[in-house]
Amino acid sequence: MSLLDAQAGEEYIIKEIQTDDEELNAFLFSLGCYSGEPITVISHLKGGCVVSIKDGRYNIDKQLASAIII
C-alpha cells in the first residue's frame, strides 16, 4: 500500500520507493526517506499529505506519496 492509503497518526516502515527518477530517489534519500525507515503520516491534504521522517515534517504531493510503498 502507498502513503495515500495510510492512516493519519500511524507509523509505518517504508518497504520501497517505486520510481525510475534518480533525481527523485536522491532527494528522498537526502530527507531520510528510504527502505527500512519509519515514516508517519501526520495528515492528508487535498494535494497530498504531510509526513514525519526522522526529525522533520514534509509536505509531499500525491504523485510522490503514491511512489512511497509502506
GROMACS .gro file of N, CA and C in nm:
model
  210
    1MET      N    1   0.084  -0.118   0.000
    1MET     CA    2   0.000   0.000   0.000
    1MET      C    3   0.089   0.124   0.000
    2SER      N    4   0.038   0.231  -0.055
    2SER     CA    5   0.117   0.354  -0.063
    2SER      C    6   0.080   0.448   0.052
    3LEU      N    7   0.152   0.558   0.062
    3LEU     CA    8   0.123   0.657   0.166
    3LEU      C    9  -0.016   0.716   0.152
    4LEU      N   10  -0.070   0.718   0.032
    4LEU     CA   11  -0.205   0.773   0.012
    4LEU      C   12  -0.310   0.692   0.087
    5ASP      N   13  -0.281   0.563   0.112
    5ASP     CA   14  -0.375   0.473   0.181
    5ASP      C   15  -0.350   0.467   0.331
    6ALA      N   16  -0.246   0.533   0.379
    6ALA     CA   17  -0.207   0.523   0.520
    6ALA      C   18  -0.303   0.600   0.611
    7GLN      N   19  -0.317   0.550   0.732
    7GLN     CA   20  -0.396   0.618   0.835
    7GLN      C   21  -0.313   0.730   0.896
    8ALA      N   22  -0.372   0.847   0.913
    8ALA     CA   23  -0.302   0.959   0.977
    8ALA      C   24  -0.271   0.924   1.122
    9GLY      N   25  -0.149   0.955   1.164
    9GLY     CA   26  -0.107   0.930   1.301
    9GLY      C   27  -0.042   0.795   1.324
   10GLU      N   28  -0.045   0.708   1.226
   10GLU     CA   29   0.016   0.575   1.238
   10GLU      C   30   0.158   0.577   1.184
   11GLU      N   31   0.247   0.500   1.247
   11GLU     CA   32   0.384   0.489   1.197
   11GLU      C   33   0.396   0.364   1.111
   12TYR      N   34   0.460   0.379   0.998
   12TYR     CA   35   0.480   0.270   0.903
   12TYR      C   36   0.628   0.258   0.869
   13ILE      N   37   0.667   0.144   0.816
   13ILE     CA   38   0.804   0.123   0.769
   13ILE      C   39   0.801   0.127   0.616
   14ILE      N   40   0.891   0.206   0.558
   14ILE     CA   41   0.898   0.216   0.412
   14ILE      C   42   0.952   0.086   0.355
   15LYS      N   43   0.878   0.024   0.263
   15LYS     CA   44   0.921  -0.100   0.200
   15LYS      C   45   1.004  -0.072   0.076
   16GLU      N   46   0.958   0.025  -0.005
   16GLU     CA   47   1.032   0.059  -0.127
   16GLU      C   48   0.983   0.192  -0.183
   17ILE      N   49   1.063   0.248  -0.270
   17ILE     CA   50   1.027   0.369  -0.343
   17ILE      C   51   1.013   0.328  -0.489
   18GLN      N   52   0.893   0.343  -0.546
   18GLN     CA   53   0.868   0.300  -0.683
   18GLN      C   54   0.880   0.418  -0.779
   19THR      N   55   1.002   0.444  -0.821
   19THR     CA   56   1.026   0.549  -0.920
   19THR      C   57   1.153   0.518  -0.997
   20ASP      N   58   1.154   0.557  -1.123
   20ASP     CA   59   1.273   0.541  -1.207
   20ASP      C   60   1.353   0.670  -1.213
   21ASP      N   61   1.304   0.774  -1.148
   21ASP     CA   62   1.368   0.905  -1.148
   21ASP      C   63   1.480   0.908  -1.044
   22GLU      N   64   1.605   0.905  -1.090
   22GLU     CA   65   1.719   0.901  -0.998
   22GLU      C   66   1.730   1.029  -0.916
   23GLU      N   67   1.693   1.141  -0.976
   23GLU     CA   68   1.698   1.269  -0.903
   23GLU      C   69   1.598   1.268  -0.786
   24LEU      N   70   1.481   1.212  -0.809
   24LEU     CA   71   1.380   1.200  -0.704
   24LEU      C   72   1.429   1.105  -0.594
   25ASN      N   73   1.489   0.993  -0.635
   25ASN     CA   74   1.544   0.900  -0.537
   25ASN      C   75   1.650   0.966  -0.450
   26ALA      N   76   1.736   1.044  -0.511
   26ALA     CA   77   1.842   1.113  -0.437
   26ALA      C   78   1.782   1.216  -0.341
   27PHE      N   79   1.678   1.287  -0.385
   27PHE     CA   80   1.612   1.385  -0.299
   27PHE      C   81   1.550   1.317  -0.178
   28LEU      N   82   1.476   1.207  -0.201
   28LEU     CA   83   1.413   1.135  -0.090
   28LEU      C   84   1.517   1.079   0.006
   29PHE      N   85   1.627   1.029  -0.048
   29PHE     CA   86   1.734   0.975   0.035
   29PHE      C   87   1.792   1.085   0.124
   30SER      N   88   1.805   1.206   0.070
   30SER     CA   89   1.859   1.317   0.149
   30SER      C   90   1.765   1.357   0.263
   31LEU      N   91   1.635   1.328   0.247
   31LEU     CA   92   1.538   1.354   0.355
   31LEU      C   93   1.536   1.242   0.459
   32GLY      N   94   1.600   1.131   0.425
   32GLY     CA   95   1.597   1.015   0.514
   32GLY      C   96   1.484   0.920   0.480
   33CYS      N   97   1.430   0.934   0.360
   33CYS     CA   98   1.317   0.852   0.315
   33CYS      C   99   1.369   0.740   0.224
   34TYR      N  100   1.392   0.623   0.283
   34TYR     CA  101   1.440   0.508   0.207
   34TYR      C  102   1.394   0.380   0.276
   35SER      N  103   1.410   0.267   0.210
   35SER     CA  104   1.362   0.139   0.261
   35SER      C  105   1.413   0.112   0.402
   36GLY      N  106   1.320   0.064   0.486
   36GLY     CA  107   1.354   0.029   0.622
   36GLY      C  108   1.336   0.141   0.724
   37GLU      N  109   1.313   0.263   0.676
   37GLU     CA  110   1.297   0.378   0.767
   37GLU      C  111   1.151   0.394   0.808
   38PRO      N  112   1.127   0.434   0.933
   38PRO     CA  113   0.988   0.462   0.973
   38PRO      C  114   0.940   0.595   0.916
   39ILE      N  115   0.813   0.601   0.885
   39ILE     CA  116   0.750   0.723   0.834
   39ILE      C  117   0.610   0.732   0.894
   40THR      N  118   0.569   0.852   0.930
   40THR     CA  119   0.436   0.874   0.989
   40THR      C  120   0.361   0.977   0.906
   41VAL      N  121   0.239   0.946   0.870
   41VAL     CA  122   0.154   1.043   0.801
   41VAL      C  123   0.088   1.128   0.909
   42ILE      N  124   0.116   1.258   0.908
   42ILE     CA  125   0.059   1.350   1.006
   42ILE      C  126  -0.085   1.384   0.967
   43SER      N  127  -0.104   1.418   0.839
   43SER     CA  128  -0.239   1.449   0.791
   43SER      C  129  -0.245   1.437   0.640
   44HIS      N  130  -0.366   1.414   0.590
   44HIS     CA  131  -0.389   1.409   0.446
   44HIS      C  132  -0.443   1.544   0.402
   45LEU      N  133  -0.391   1.594   0.291
   45LEU     CA  134  -0.435   1.720   0.234
   45LEU      C  135  -0.495   1.694   0.097
   46LYS      N  136  -0.559   1.794   0.041
   46LYS     CA  137  -0.620   1.779  -0.092
   46LYS      C  138  -0.516   1.743  -0.198
   47GLY      N  139  -0.398   1.804  -0.190
   47GLY     CA  140  -0.296   1.781  -0.291
   47GLY      C  141  -0.191   1.678  -0.253
   48GLY      N  142  -0.204   1.613  -0.138
   48GLY     CA  143  -0.105   1.515  -0.095
   48GLY      C  144  -0.116   1.488   0.054
   49CYS      N  145  -0.002   1.489   0.124
   49CYS     CA  146  -0.006   1.466   0.268
   49CYS      C  147   0.117   1.524   0.336
   50VAL      N  148   0.106   1.539   0.467
   50VAL     CA  149   0.217   1.585   0.550
   50VAL      C  150   0.272   1.462   0.621
   51VAL      N  151   0.403   1.441   0.610
   51VAL     CA  152   0.465   1.324   0.672
   51VAL      C  153   0.578   1.365   0.765
   52SER      N  154   0.606   1.277   0.859
   52SER     CA  155   0.717   1.297   0.950
   52SER      C  156   0.820   1.188   0.921
   53ILE      N  157   0.941   1.231   0.886
   53ILE     CA  158   1.052   1.139   0.861
   53ILE      C  159   1.167   1.184   0.950
   54LYS      N  160   1.213   1.093   1.035
   54LYS     CA  161   1.317   1.127   1.132
   54LYS      C  162   1.270   1.247   1.214
   55ASP      N  163   1.342   1.358   1.214
   55ASP     CA  164   1.304   1.474   1.295
   55ASP      C  165   1.237   1.584   1.213
   56GLY      N  166   1.204   1.557   1.087
   56GLY     CA  167   1.147   1.661   1.002
   56GLY      C  168   1.005   1.630   0.957
   57ARG      N  169   0.933   1.736   0.924
   57ARG     CA  170   0.799   1.724   0.867
   57ARG      C  171   0.802   1.779   0.725
   58TYR      N  172   0.739   1.706   0.634
   58TYR     CA  173   0.744   1.744   0.493
   58TYR      C  174   0.605   1.733   0.432
   59ASN      N  175   0.574   1.824   0.342
   59ASN     CA  176   0.450   1.822   0.266
   59ASN      C  177   0.484   1.760   0.131
   60ILE      N  178   0.425   1.646   0.099
   60ILE     CA  179   0.454   1.581  -0.028
   60ILE      C  180   0.327   1.571  -0.112
   61ASP      N  181   0.344   1.576  -0.244
   61ASP     CA  182   0.227   1.571  -0.332
   61ASP      C  183   0.179   1.428  -0.354
   62LYS      N  184   0.064   1.414  -0.420
   62LYS     CA  185   0.003   1.282  -0.440
   62LYS      C  186   0.092   1.189  -0.522
   63GLN      N  187   0.159   1.243  -0.624
   63GLN     CA  188   0.245   1.160  -0.709
   63GLN      C  189   0.358   1.099  -0.628
   64LEU      N  190   0.421   1.180  -0.544
   64LEU     CA  191   0.530   1.131  -0.460
   64LEU      C  192   0.479   1.034  -0.354
   65ALA      N  193   0.365   1.066  -0.293
   65ALA     CA  194   0.307   0.980  -0.190
   65ALA      C  195   0.270   0.843  -0.248
   66SER      N  196   0.226   0.840  -0.373
   66SER     CA  197   0.189   0.712  -0.434
   66SER      C  198   0.312   0.629  -0.469
   67ALA      N  199   0.428   0.691  -0.479
   67ALA     CA  200   0.552   0.617  -0.511
   67ALA      C  201   0.616   0.556  -0.387
   68ILE      N  202   0.577   0.602  -0.267
   68ILE     CA  203   0.635   0.551  -0.143
   68ILE      C  204   0.545   0.437  -0.094
   69ILE      N  205   0.600   0.316  -0.098
   69ILE     CA  206   0.526   0.195  -0.060
   69ILE      C  207   0.561   0.158   0.083
   70ILE      N  208   0.453   0.137   0.163
   70ILE     CA  209   0.474   0.103   0.305
   70ILE      C  210   0.418  -0.035   0.334
   0.00000   0.00000   0.00000
